[in-house]
mmCIF file with all atom_site columns, C-alpha atoms and ligand atoms in Angstrom:
data_model
loop_
_atom_site.group_PDB
_atom_site.id
_atom_site.type_symbol
_atom_site.label_atom_id
_atom_site.label_alt_id
_atom_site.label_comp_id
_atom_site.label_asym_id
_atom_site.label_entity_id
_atom_site.label_seq_id
_atom_site.pdbx_PDB_ins_code
_atom_site.Cartn_x
_atom_site.Cartn_y
_atom_site.Cartn_z
_atom_site.occupancy
_atom_site.B_iso_or_equiv
_atom_site.pdbx_formal_charge
_atom_site.auth_seq_id
_atom_site.auth_comp_id
_atom_site.auth_asym_id
_atom_site.auth_atom_id
_atom_site.pdbx_PDB_model_num
ATOM   1   C CA  . UNK A 1 1   ? -96.630  -112.217 167.981 1.00 96.00 ? 1   UNK A CA  1
ATOM   2   C CA  . UNK A 1 2   ? -94.519  -114.606 166.051 1.00 96.00 ? 2   UNK A CA  1
ATOM   3   C CA  . UNK A 1 3   ? -96.214  -117.329 163.990 1.00 96.00 ? 3   UNK A CA  1
ATOM   4   C CA  . UNK A 1 4   ? -94.203  -119.993 165.818 1.00 97.00 ? 4   UNK A CA  1
ATOM   5   C CA  . UNK A 1 5   ? -96.163  -119.250 169.011 1.00 98.00 ? 5   UNK A CA  1
ATOM   6   C CA  . UNK A 1 6   ? -99.513  -120.165 167.415 1.00 98.00 ? 6   UNK A CA  1
ATOM   7   C CA  . UNK A 1 7   ? -100.767 -123.714 166.968 1.00 98.00 ? 7   UNK A CA  1
ATOM   8   C CA  . UNK A 1 8   ? -104.027 -125.232 165.730 1.00 98.00 ? 8   UNK A CA  1
ATOM   9   C CA  . UNK A 1 9   ? -105.535 -128.353 167.305 1.00 98.00 ? 9   UNK A CA  1
ATOM   10  C CA  . UNK A 1 10  ? -108.732 -130.330 166.928 1.00 98.00 ? 10  UNK A CA  1
ATOM   11  C CA  . UNK A 1 11  ? -110.469 -130.946 170.245 1.00 98.00 ? 11  UNK A CA  1
ATOM   12  C CA  . UNK A 1 12  ? -112.516 -129.784 173.196 1.00 98.00 ? 12  UNK A CA  1
ATOM   13  C CA  . UNK A 1 13  ? -111.340 -126.526 174.721 1.00 98.00 ? 13  UNK A CA  1
ATOM   14  C CA  . UNK A 1 14  ? -112.221 -127.634 178.244 1.00 98.00 ? 14  UNK A CA  1
ATOM   15  C CA  . UNK A 1 15  ? -109.604 -130.407 178.020 1.00 97.00 ? 15  UNK A CA  1
ATOM   16  C CA  . UNK A 1 16  ? -106.687 -128.090 177.138 1.00 97.00 ? 16  UNK A CA  1
ATOM   17  C CA  . UNK A 1 17  ? -103.811 -127.906 179.609 1.00 97.00 ? 17  UNK A CA  1
ATOM   18  C CA  . UNK A 1 18  ? -103.120 -124.189 179.395 1.00 98.00 ? 18  UNK A CA  1
ATOM   19  C CA  . UNK A 1 19  ? -103.079 -121.332 181.883 1.00 98.00 ? 19  UNK A CA  1
ATOM   20  C CA  . UNK A 1 20  ? -106.086 -119.530 180.401 1.00 98.00 ? 20  UNK A CA  1
ATOM   21  C CA  . UNK A 1 21  ? -108.932 -120.628 178.210 1.00 98.00 ? 21  UNK A CA  1
ATOM   22  C CA  . UNK A 1 22  ? -111.108 -118.184 176.307 1.00 98.00 ? 22  UNK A CA  1
ATOM   23  C CA  . UNK A 1 23  ? -114.880 -118.432 176.467 1.00 98.00 ? 23  UNK A CA  1
ATOM   24  C CA  . UNK A 1 24  ? -117.166 -117.247 173.629 1.00 98.00 ? 24  UNK A CA  1
ATOM   25  C CA  . UNK A 1 25  ? -119.705 -115.581 175.907 1.00 98.00 ? 25  UNK A CA  1
ATOM   26  C CA  . UNK A 1 26  ? -122.664 -113.206 175.593 1.00 98.00 ? 26  UNK A CA  1
ATOM   27  C CA  . UNK A 1 27  ? -123.040 -109.580 176.765 1.00 98.00 ? 27  UNK A CA  1
ATOM   28  C CA  . UNK A 1 28  ? -124.747 -110.590 179.995 1.00 98.00 ? 28  UNK A CA  1
ATOM   29  C CA  . UNK A 1 29  ? -122.067 -113.224 180.793 1.00 98.00 ? 29  UNK A CA  1
ATOM   30  C CA  . UNK A 1 30  ? -125.112 -115.308 181.671 1.00 96.00 ? 30  UNK A CA  1
ATOM   31  C CA  . UNK A 1 31  ? -123.940 -118.647 180.295 1.00 95.00 ? 31  UNK A CA  1
ATOM   32  C CA  . UNK A 1 32  ? -125.413 -120.368 177.282 1.00 94.00 ? 32  UNK A CA  1
ATOM   33  C CA  . UNK A 1 33  ? -124.829 -123.216 174.837 1.00 96.00 ? 33  UNK A CA  1
ATOM   34  C CA  . UNK A 1 34  ? -121.811 -124.155 172.712 1.00 97.00 ? 34  UNK A CA  1
ATOM   35  C CA  . UNK A 1 35  ? -118.400 -123.431 174.193 1.00 98.00 ? 35  UNK A CA  1
ATOM   36  C CA  . UNK A 1 36  ? -119.979 -121.353 176.951 1.00 98.00 ? 36  UNK A CA  1
ATOM   37  C CA  . UNK A 1 37  ? -122.112 -124.273 178.124 1.00 98.00 ? 37  UNK A CA  1
ATOM   38  C CA  . UNK A 1 38  ? -119.206 -126.712 177.974 1.00 98.00 ? 38  UNK A CA  1
ATOM   39  C CA  . UNK A 1 39  ? -116.948 -124.362 179.966 1.00 98.00 ? 39  UNK A CA  1
ATOM   40  C CA  . UNK A 1 40  ? -119.619 -123.787 182.613 1.00 98.00 ? 40  UNK A CA  1
ATOM   41  C CA  . UNK A 1 41  ? -120.148 -127.527 183.032 1.00 98.00 ? 41  UNK A CA  1
ATOM   42  C CA  . UNK A 1 42  ? -116.435 -128.273 183.255 1.00 98.00 ? 42  UNK A CA  1
ATOM   43  C CA  . UNK A 1 43  ? -115.599 -125.356 185.584 1.00 98.00 ? 43  UNK A CA  1
ATOM   44  C CA  . UNK A 1 44  ? -118.598 -125.921 187.860 1.00 98.00 ? 44  UNK A CA  1
ATOM   45  C CA  . UNK A 1 45  ? -121.669 -123.998 186.756 1.00 97.00 ? 45  UNK A CA  1
ATOM   46  C CA  . UNK A 1 46  ? -122.646 -122.617 190.136 1.00 97.00 ? 46  UNK A CA  1
ATOM   47  C CA  . UNK A 1 47  ? -119.273 -121.077 191.000 1.00 97.00 ? 47  UNK A CA  1
ATOM   48  C CA  . UNK A 1 48  ? -118.737 -119.742 187.501 1.00 98.00 ? 48  UNK A CA  1
ATOM   49  C CA  . UNK A 1 49  ? -122.210 -118.194 187.313 1.00 97.00 ? 49  UNK A CA  1
ATOM   50  C CA  . UNK A 1 50  ? -121.612 -116.436 190.606 1.00 97.00 ? 50  UNK A CA  1
ATOM   51  C CA  . UNK A 1 51  ? -118.205 -115.102 189.460 1.00 98.00 ? 51  UNK A CA  1
ATOM   52  C CA  . UNK A 1 52  ? -119.665 -113.915 186.150 1.00 98.00 ? 52  UNK A CA  1
ATOM   53  C CA  . UNK A 1 53  ? -122.531 -112.125 187.882 1.00 97.00 ? 53  UNK A CA  1
ATOM   54  C CA  . UNK A 1 54  ? -120.026 -109.960 189.736 1.00 97.00 ? 54  UNK A CA  1
ATOM   55  C CA  . UNK A 1 55  ? -118.457 -108.766 186.471 1.00 97.00 ? 55  UNK A CA  1
ATOM   56  C CA  . UNK A 1 56  ? -121.558 -106.830 185.406 1.00 96.00 ? 56  UNK A CA  1
ATOM   57  C CA  . UNK A 1 57  ? -121.633 -107.986 181.789 1.00 98.00 ? 57  UNK A CA  1
ATOM   58  C CA  . UNK A 1 58  ? -119.148 -107.429 178.971 1.00 98.00 ? 58  UNK A CA  1
ATOM   59  C CA  . UNK A 1 59  ? -119.301 -105.285 175.832 1.00 98.00 ? 59  UNK A CA  1
ATOM   60  C CA  . UNK A 1 60  ? -118.955 -106.884 172.421 1.00 98.00 ? 60  UNK A CA  1
ATOM   61  C CA  . UNK A 1 61  ? -115.263 -106.921 171.518 1.00 98.00 ? 61  UNK A CA  1
ATOM   62  C CA  . UNK A 1 62  ? -114.166 -106.718 175.159 1.00 98.00 ? 62  UNK A CA  1
ATOM   63  C CA  . UNK A 1 63  ? -112.984 -109.428 177.594 1.00 98.00 ? 63  UNK A CA  1
ATOM   64  C CA  . UNK A 1 64  ? -113.139 -110.098 181.337 1.00 98.00 ? 64  UNK A CA  1
ATOM   65  C CA  . UNK A 1 65  ? -111.565 -112.827 183.464 1.00 98.00 ? 65  UNK A CA  1
ATOM   66  C CA  . UNK A 1 66  ? -112.696 -115.227 186.173 1.00 98.00 ? 66  UNK A CA  1
ATOM   67  C CA  . UNK A 1 67  ? -110.887 -118.088 187.883 1.00 98.00 ? 67  UNK A CA  1
ATOM   68  C CA  . UNK A 1 68  ? -111.049 -121.462 186.128 1.00 98.00 ? 68  UNK A CA  1
ATOM   69  C CA  . UNK A 1 69  ? -112.490 -123.232 189.193 1.00 98.00 ? 69  UNK A CA  1
ATOM   70  C CA  . UNK A 1 70  ? -112.651 -126.985 188.441 1.00 97.00 ? 70  UNK A CA  1
ATOM   71  C CA  . UNK A 1 71  ? -110.998 -126.578 185.022 1.00 96.00 ? 71  UNK A CA  1
ATOM   72  C CA  . UNK A 1 72  ? -107.336 -127.425 184.529 1.00 90.00 ? 72  UNK A CA  1
ATOM   73  C CA  . UNK A 1 73  ? -106.823 -123.810 183.436 1.00 97.00 ? 73  UNK A CA  1
ATOM   74  C CA  . UNK A 1 74  ? -106.196 -121.199 186.103 1.00 98.00 ? 74  UNK A CA  1
ATOM   75  C CA  . UNK A 1 75  ? -108.209 -118.548 184.283 1.00 98.00 ? 75  UNK A CA  1
ATOM   76  C CA  . UNK A 1 76  ? -111.203 -118.221 182.015 1.00 98.00 ? 76  UNK A CA  1
ATOM   77  C CA  . UNK A 1 77  ? -111.144 -115.154 179.809 1.00 98.00 ? 77  UNK A CA  1
ATOM   78  C CA  . UNK A 1 78  ? -114.701 -114.373 178.735 1.00 98.00 ? 78  UNK A CA  1
ATOM   79  C CA  . UNK A 1 79  ? -115.004 -112.444 175.509 1.00 98.00 ? 79  UNK A CA  1
ATOM   80  C CA  . UNK A 1 80  ? -118.058 -111.468 173.495 1.00 98.00 ? 80  UNK A CA  1
ATOM   81  C CA  . UNK A 1 81  ? -117.811 -111.837 169.750 1.00 98.00 ? 81  UNK A CA  1
ATOM   82  C CA  . UNK A 1 82  ? -120.046 -110.014 167.281 1.00 98.00 ? 82  UNK A CA  1
ATOM   83  C CA  . UNK A 1 83  ? -123.218 -111.505 165.845 1.00 98.00 ? 83  UNK A CA  1
ATOM   84  C CA  . UNK A 1 84  ? -122.744 -111.797 162.071 1.00 98.00 ? 84  UNK A CA  1
ATOM   85  C CA  . UNK A 1 85  ? -125.065 -109.407 160.205 1.00 98.00 ? 85  UNK A CA  1
ATOM   86  C CA  . UNK A 1 86  ? -123.520 -109.775 156.761 1.00 98.00 ? 86  UNK A CA  1
ATOM   87  C CA  . UNK A 1 87  ? -120.184 -108.089 157.418 1.00 97.00 ? 87  UNK A CA  1
ATOM   88  C CA  . UNK A 1 88  ? -121.058 -104.394 157.119 1.00 97.00 ? 88  UNK A CA  1
ATOM   89  C CA  . UNK A 1 89  ? -121.765 -103.786 160.801 1.00 97.00 ? 89  UNK A CA  1
ATOM   90  C CA  . UNK A 1 90  ? -118.168 -103.664 161.973 1.00 98.00 ? 90  UNK A CA  1
ATOM   91  C CA  . UNK A 1 91  ? -118.049 -107.399 162.653 1.00 98.00 ? 91  UNK A CA  1
ATOM   92  C CA  . UNK A 1 92  ? -114.416 -107.875 161.604 1.00 98.00 ? 92  UNK A CA  1
ATOM   93  C CA  . UNK A 1 93  ? -113.211 -105.017 163.822 1.00 98.00 ? 93  UNK A CA  1
ATOM   94  C CA  . UNK A 1 94  ? -115.150 -106.329 166.793 1.00 98.00 ? 94  UNK A CA  1
ATOM   95  C CA  . UNK A 1 95  ? -113.891 -109.878 166.312 1.00 99.00 ? 95  UNK A CA  1
ATOM   96  C CA  . UNK A 1 96  ? -110.293 -108.609 166.040 1.00 98.00 ? 96  UNK A CA  1
ATOM   97  C CA  . UNK A 1 97  ? -110.845 -106.643 169.234 1.00 99.00 ? 97  UNK A CA  1
ATOM   98  C CA  . UNK A 1 98  ? -111.831 -109.871 171.049 1.00 99.00 ? 98  UNK A CA  1
ATOM   99  C CA  . UNK A 1 99  ? -108.489 -111.500 170.210 1.00 98.00 ? 99  UNK A CA  1
ATOM   100 C CA  . UNK A 1 100 ? -106.508 -108.357 171.125 1.00 98.00 ? 100 UNK A CA  1
ATOM   101 C CA  . UNK A 1 101 ? -108.316 -107.827 174.434 1.00 98.00 ? 101 UNK A CA  1
ATOM   102 C CA  . UNK A 1 102 ? -107.885 -111.491 175.399 1.00 98.00 ? 102 UNK A CA  1
ATOM   103 C CA  . UNK A 1 103 ? -104.124 -111.231 174.865 1.00 98.00 ? 103 UNK A CA  1
ATOM   104 C CA  . UNK A 1 104 ? -103.980 -107.979 176.850 1.00 98.00 ? 104 UNK A CA  1
ATOM   105 C CA  . UNK A 1 105 ? -105.873 -109.587 179.696 1.00 98.00 ? 105 UNK A CA  1
ATOM   106 C CA  . UNK A 1 106 ? -103.664 -112.683 179.553 1.00 98.00 ? 106 UNK A CA  1
ATOM   107 C CA  . UNK A 1 107 ? -100.643 -110.374 179.903 1.00 98.00 ? 107 UNK A CA  1
ATOM   108 C CA  . UNK A 1 108 ? -102.287 -108.628 182.881 1.00 98.00 ? 108 UNK A CA  1
ATOM   109 C CA  . UNK A 1 109 ? -102.945 -112.002 184.533 1.00 98.00 ? 109 UNK A CA  1
ATOM   110 C CA  . UNK A 1 110 ? -99.475  -113.318 183.741 1.00 98.00 ? 110 UNK A CA  1
ATOM   111 C CA  . UNK A 1 111 ? -100.888 -116.224 181.719 1.00 98.00 ? 111 UNK A CA  1
ATOM   112 C CA  . UNK A 1 112 ? -98.303  -117.542 179.283 1.00 98.00 ? 112 UNK A CA  1
ATOM   113 C CA  . UNK A 1 113 ? -100.469 -120.093 177.429 1.00 98.00 ? 113 UNK A CA  1
ATOM   114 C CA  . UNK A 1 114 ? -103.953 -119.364 176.111 1.00 98.00 ? 114 UNK A CA  1
ATOM   115 C CA  . UNK A 1 115 ? -106.455 -121.535 174.226 1.00 98.00 ? 115 UNK A CA  1
ATOM   116 C CA  . UNK A 1 116 ? -109.035 -119.852 171.998 1.00 98.00 ? 116 UNK A CA  1
ATOM   117 C CA  . UNK A 1 117 ? -112.205 -121.336 170.502 1.00 98.00 ? 117 UNK A CA  1
ATOM   118 C CA  . UNK A 1 118 ? -113.392 -120.064 167.113 1.00 98.00 ? 118 UNK A CA  1
ATOM   119 C CA  . UNK A 1 119 ? -115.195 -117.058 168.584 1.00 98.00 ? 119 UNK A CA  1
ATOM   120 C CA  . UNK A 1 120 ? -118.530 -116.127 166.932 1.00 98.00 ? 120 UNK A CA  1
ATOM   121 C CA  . UNK A 1 121 ? -118.532 -119.071 164.508 1.00 98.00 ? 121 UNK A CA  1
ATOM   122 C CA  . UNK A 1 122 ? -121.357 -121.019 166.180 1.00 98.00 ? 122 UNK A CA  1
ATOM   123 C CA  . UNK A 1 123 ? -124.654 -119.461 167.252 1.00 98.00 ? 123 UNK A CA  1
ATOM   124 C CA  . UNK A 1 124 ? -123.375 -115.981 166.263 1.00 98.00 ? 124 UNK A CA  1
ATOM   125 C CA  . UNK A 1 125 ? -123.028 -117.084 162.638 1.00 98.00 ? 125 UNK A CA  1
ATOM   126 C CA  . UNK A 1 126 ? -119.659 -115.594 161.607 1.00 98.00 ? 126 UNK A CA  1
ATOM   127 C CA  . UNK A 1 127 ? -118.431 -117.376 158.455 1.00 98.00 ? 127 UNK A CA  1
ATOM   128 C CA  . UNK A 1 128 ? -115.716 -119.733 159.608 1.00 98.00 ? 128 UNK A CA  1
ATOM   129 C CA  . UNK A 1 129 ? -113.147 -119.025 156.910 1.00 97.00 ? 129 UNK A CA  1
ATOM   130 C CA  . UNK A 1 130 ? -113.402 -115.270 157.465 1.00 98.00 ? 130 UNK A CA  1
ATOM   131 C CA  . UNK A 1 131 ? -113.300 -115.667 161.245 1.00 98.00 ? 131 UNK A CA  1
ATOM   132 C CA  . UNK A 1 132 ? -110.138 -117.786 161.017 1.00 98.00 ? 132 UNK A CA  1
ATOM   133 C CA  . UNK A 1 133 ? -108.467 -115.087 158.904 1.00 98.00 ? 133 UNK A CA  1
ATOM   134 C CA  . UNK A 1 134 ? -109.364 -112.387 161.429 1.00 98.00 ? 134 UNK A CA  1
ATOM   135 C CA  . UNK A 1 135 ? -108.139 -114.537 164.318 1.00 98.00 ? 135 UNK A CA  1
ATOM   136 C CA  . UNK A 1 136 ? -104.744 -115.298 162.791 1.00 98.00 ? 136 UNK A CA  1
ATOM   137 C CA  . UNK A 1 137 ? -104.165 -111.823 161.323 1.00 98.00 ? 137 UNK A CA  1
ATOM   138 C CA  . UNK A 1 138 ? -104.967 -110.171 164.644 1.00 98.00 ? 138 UNK A CA  1
ATOM   139 C CA  . UNK A 1 139 ? -102.801 -112.529 166.712 1.00 98.00 ? 139 UNK A CA  1
ATOM   140 C CA  . UNK A 1 140 ? -99.841  -111.995 164.369 1.00 98.00 ? 140 UNK A CA  1
ATOM   141 C CA  . UNK A 1 141 ? -100.265 -108.214 164.620 1.00 98.00 ? 141 UNK A CA  1
ATOM   142 C CA  . UNK A 1 142 ? -100.507 -108.088 168.429 1.00 98.00 ? 142 UNK A CA  1
ATOM   143 C CA  . UNK A 1 143 ? -97.525  -107.887 170.779 1.00 97.00 ? 143 UNK A CA  1
ATOM   144 C CA  . UNK A 1 144 ? -97.904  -110.009 173.881 1.00 98.00 ? 144 UNK A CA  1
ATOM   145 C CA  . UNK A 1 145 ? -95.893  -111.945 176.437 1.00 98.00 ? 145 UNK A CA  1
ATOM   146 C CA  . UNK A 1 146 ? -98.074  -115.010 175.794 1.00 98.00 ? 146 UNK A CA  1
ATOM   147 C CA  . UNK A 1 147 ? -95.763  -117.802 174.648 1.00 98.00 ? 147 UNK A CA  1
ATOM   148 C CA  . UNK A 1 148 ? -98.366  -120.234 173.322 1.00 98.00 ? 148 UNK A CA  1
ATOM   149 C CA  . UNK A 1 149 ? -101.666 -119.493 171.606 1.00 98.00 ? 149 UNK A CA  1
ATOM   150 C CA  . UNK A 1 150 ? -103.634 -122.645 170.836 1.00 98.00 ? 150 UNK A CA  1
ATOM   151 C CA  . UNK A 1 151 ? -106.521 -122.266 168.411 1.00 98.00 ? 151 UNK A CA  1
ATOM   152 C CA  . UNK A 1 152 ? -108.950 -125.060 169.217 1.00 98.00 ? 152 UNK A CA  1
ATOM   153 C CA  . UNK A 1 153 ? -111.237 -126.281 166.431 1.00 98.00 ? 153 UNK A CA  1
ATOM   154 C CA  . UNK A 1 154 ? -114.165 -128.446 167.443 1.00 98.00 ? 154 UNK A CA  1
ATOM   155 C CA  . UNK A 1 155 ? -114.651 -130.039 164.027 1.00 96.00 ? 155 UNK A CA  1
ATOM   156 C CA  . UNK A 1 156 ? -112.534 -130.945 161.043 1.00 97.00 ? 156 UNK A CA  1
ATOM   157 C CA  . UNK A 1 157 ? -113.861 -128.161 158.794 1.00 96.00 ? 157 UNK A CA  1
ATOM   158 C CA  . UNK A 1 158 ? -112.925 -125.450 161.270 1.00 96.00 ? 158 UNK A CA  1
ATOM   159 C CA  . UNK A 1 159 ? -109.566 -127.119 161.817 1.00 97.00 ? 159 UNK A CA  1
ATOM   160 C CA  . UNK A 1 160 ? -108.859 -126.810 158.069 1.00 97.00 ? 160 UNK A CA  1
ATOM   161 C CA  . UNK A 1 161 ? -109.937 -123.144 158.034 1.00 97.00 ? 161 UNK A CA  1
ATOM   162 C CA  . UNK A 1 162 ? -107.627 -122.329 160.937 1.00 98.00 ? 162 UNK A CA  1
ATOM   163 C CA  . UNK A 1 163 ? -104.702 -124.254 159.470 1.00 97.00 ? 163 UNK A CA  1
ATOM   164 C CA  . UNK A 1 164 ? -105.069 -122.546 156.144 1.00 97.00 ? 164 UNK A CA  1
ATOM   165 C CA  . UNK A 1 165 ? -105.377 -119.091 157.785 1.00 97.00 ? 165 UNK A CA  1
ATOM   166 C CA  . UNK A 1 166 ? -102.116 -119.827 159.604 1.00 96.00 ? 166 UNK A CA  1
ATOM   167 C CA  . UNK A 1 167 ? -100.561 -120.864 156.347 1.00 92.00 ? 167 UNK A CA  1
ATOM   168 C CA  . UNK A 1 168 ? -99.931  -124.516 156.864 1.00 63.00 ? 168 UNK A CA  1
HETATM 169 N N1  . AR6 B 2 .   ? -114.530 -126.807 172.469 1.00 86.62 ? 1   AR6 B N1  1
HETATM 170 C C1  . AR6 B 2 .   ? -114.084 -126.061 171.424 1.00 86.62 ? 1   AR6 B C1  1
HETATM 171 N N2  . AR6 B 2 .   ? -114.911 -125.486 170.523 1.00 86.62 ? 1   AR6 B N2  1
HETATM 172 C C2  . AR6 B 2 .   ? -116.252 -125.673 170.691 1.00 86.62 ? 1   AR6 B C2  1
HETATM 173 C C3  . AR6 B 2 .   ? -116.789 -126.436 171.767 1.00 86.62 ? 1   AR6 B C3  1
HETATM 174 C C4  . AR6 B 2 .   ? -115.856 -127.014 172.677 1.00 86.62 ? 1   AR6 B C4  1
HETATM 175 N N3  . AR6 B 2 .   ? -116.265 -127.750 173.729 1.00 86.62 ? 1   AR6 B N3  1
HETATM 176 N N4  . AR6 B 2 .   ? -118.151 -126.426 171.652 1.00 86.62 ? 1   AR6 B N4  1
HETATM 177 C C5  . AR6 B 2 .   ? -118.444 -125.694 170.547 1.00 86.62 ? 1   AR6 B C5  1
HETATM 178 N N5  . AR6 B 2 .   ? -117.316 -125.246 169.950 1.00 86.62 ? 1   AR6 B N5  1
HETATM 179 P P1  . AR6 B 2 .   ? -120.501 -120.921 170.010 1.00 86.62 ? 1   AR6 B P1  1
HETATM 180 P P2  . AR6 B 2 .   ? -120.538 -118.029 169.410 1.00 86.62 ? 1   AR6 B P2  1
HETATM 181 C C6  . AR6 B 2 .   ? -117.134 -124.394 168.747 1.00 86.62 ? 1   AR6 B C6  1
HETATM 182 O O1  . AR6 B 2 .   ? -121.899 -121.059 169.526 1.00 86.62 ? 1   AR6 B O1  1
HETATM 183 O O2  . AR6 B 2 .   ? -120.835 -118.282 167.984 1.00 86.62 ? 1   AR6 B O2  1
HETATM 184 C C7  . AR6 B 2 .   ? -123.425 -119.196 173.582 1.00 86.62 ? 1   AR6 B C7  1
HETATM 185 O O3  . AR6 B 2 .   ? -124.724 -119.590 173.887 1.00 86.62 ? 1   AR6 B O3  1
HETATM 186 C C8  . AR6 B 2 .   ? -118.284 -124.331 167.781 1.00 86.62 ? 1   AR6 B C8  1
HETATM 187 O O4  . AR6 B 2 .   ? -118.205 -125.428 166.875 1.00 86.62 ? 1   AR6 B O4  1
HETATM 188 O O5  . AR6 B 2 .   ? -120.111 -121.611 171.281 1.00 86.62 ? 1   AR6 B O5  1
HETATM 189 O O6  . AR6 B 2 .   ? -119.464 -117.016 169.750 1.00 86.62 ? 1   AR6 B O6  1
HETATM 190 C C9  . AR6 B 2 .   ? -122.987 -117.933 174.307 1.00 86.62 ? 1   AR6 B C9  1
HETATM 191 O O7  . AR6 B 2 .   ? -123.582 -117.833 175.583 1.00 86.62 ? 1   AR6 B O7  1
HETATM 192 C C10 . AR6 B 2 .   ? -118.040 -123.000 167.085 1.00 86.62 ? 1   AR6 B C10 1
HETATM 193 O O8  . AR6 B 2 .   ? -117.120 -123.140 166.005 1.00 86.62 ? 1   AR6 B O8  1
HETATM 194 O O9  . AR6 B 2 .   ? -120.110 -119.339 170.248 1.00 86.62 ? 1   AR6 B O9  1
HETATM 195 C C11 . AR6 B 2 .   ? -123.451 -116.837 173.401 1.00 86.62 ? 1   AR6 B C11 1
HETATM 196 O O10 . AR6 B 2 .   ? -124.796 -116.515 173.622 1.00 86.62 ? 1   AR6 B O10 1
HETATM 197 C C12 . AR6 B 2 .   ? -117.343 -122.145 168.154 1.00 86.62 ? 1   AR6 B C12 1
HETATM 198 O O11 . AR6 B 2 .   ? -117.012 -123.058 169.204 1.00 86.62 ? 1   AR6 B O11 1
HETATM 199 C C13 . AR6 B 2 .   ? -123.276 -117.433 172.016 1.00 86.62 ? 1   AR6 B C13 1
HETATM 200 O O12 . AR6 B 2 .   ? -123.370 -118.858 172.201 1.00 86.62 ? 1   AR6 B O12 1
HETATM 201 C C14 . AR6 B 2 .   ? -118.182 -121.010 168.717 1.00 86.62 ? 1   AR6 B C14 1
HETATM 202 O O13 . AR6 B 2 .   ? -119.539 -121.397 168.833 1.00 86.62 ? 1   AR6 B O13 1
HETATM 203 C C15 . AR6 B 2 .   ? -121.930 -117.126 171.404 1.00 86.62 ? 1   AR6 B C15 1
HETATM 204 O O14 . AR6 B 2 .   ? -121.888 -117.606 170.092 1.00 86.62 ? 1   AR6 B O14 1
#
């Protein structure tokens, strides 16, 4: 996709007015802390847990969708990033696959605006500068009908990494 369709903001992903927000989930889609916890609270934990249970888990690098329930977003796209093991365990390929699969799913759902958190850069330990590079490189290399990709940084340092990966 074209660079002009990608923007970087500082904020809370649950507050974004977009059609789909991406969740940094785990293989069991069982909920957790970080972005996952915030999204469950904002969507309504009970309904979202029940919807996730029906999906039967999600492989690392893959993505699955649920409704957004009480969120402003119509959809939540749950993706599972890799745990960082030093970089030689295919982490970059798996992280790239998360961004690609989320865009594919957004196309399937007809979502034209998608907000991404910095997948894998919290509990999963992916170095933030490297993760931002993978995110931007993959988005630029992927064709999609999504018109707006918003990369949402939760803190200033990640905001700078994402801005610099995007070249601005
Ligand atoms: N909005 C935007 N970004 C956020 C928010 C928020 N409300 N809260 C945290 N971040 P993490 P992971 C940033 O740990 O590394 C969960 O328990 C945070 O600063 O949420 O992929 C899951 O269930 C960081 O940069 O996700 C899994 O078990 C980024 O979001 C596991 O954590 C990702 O941090 C997934 O770990």
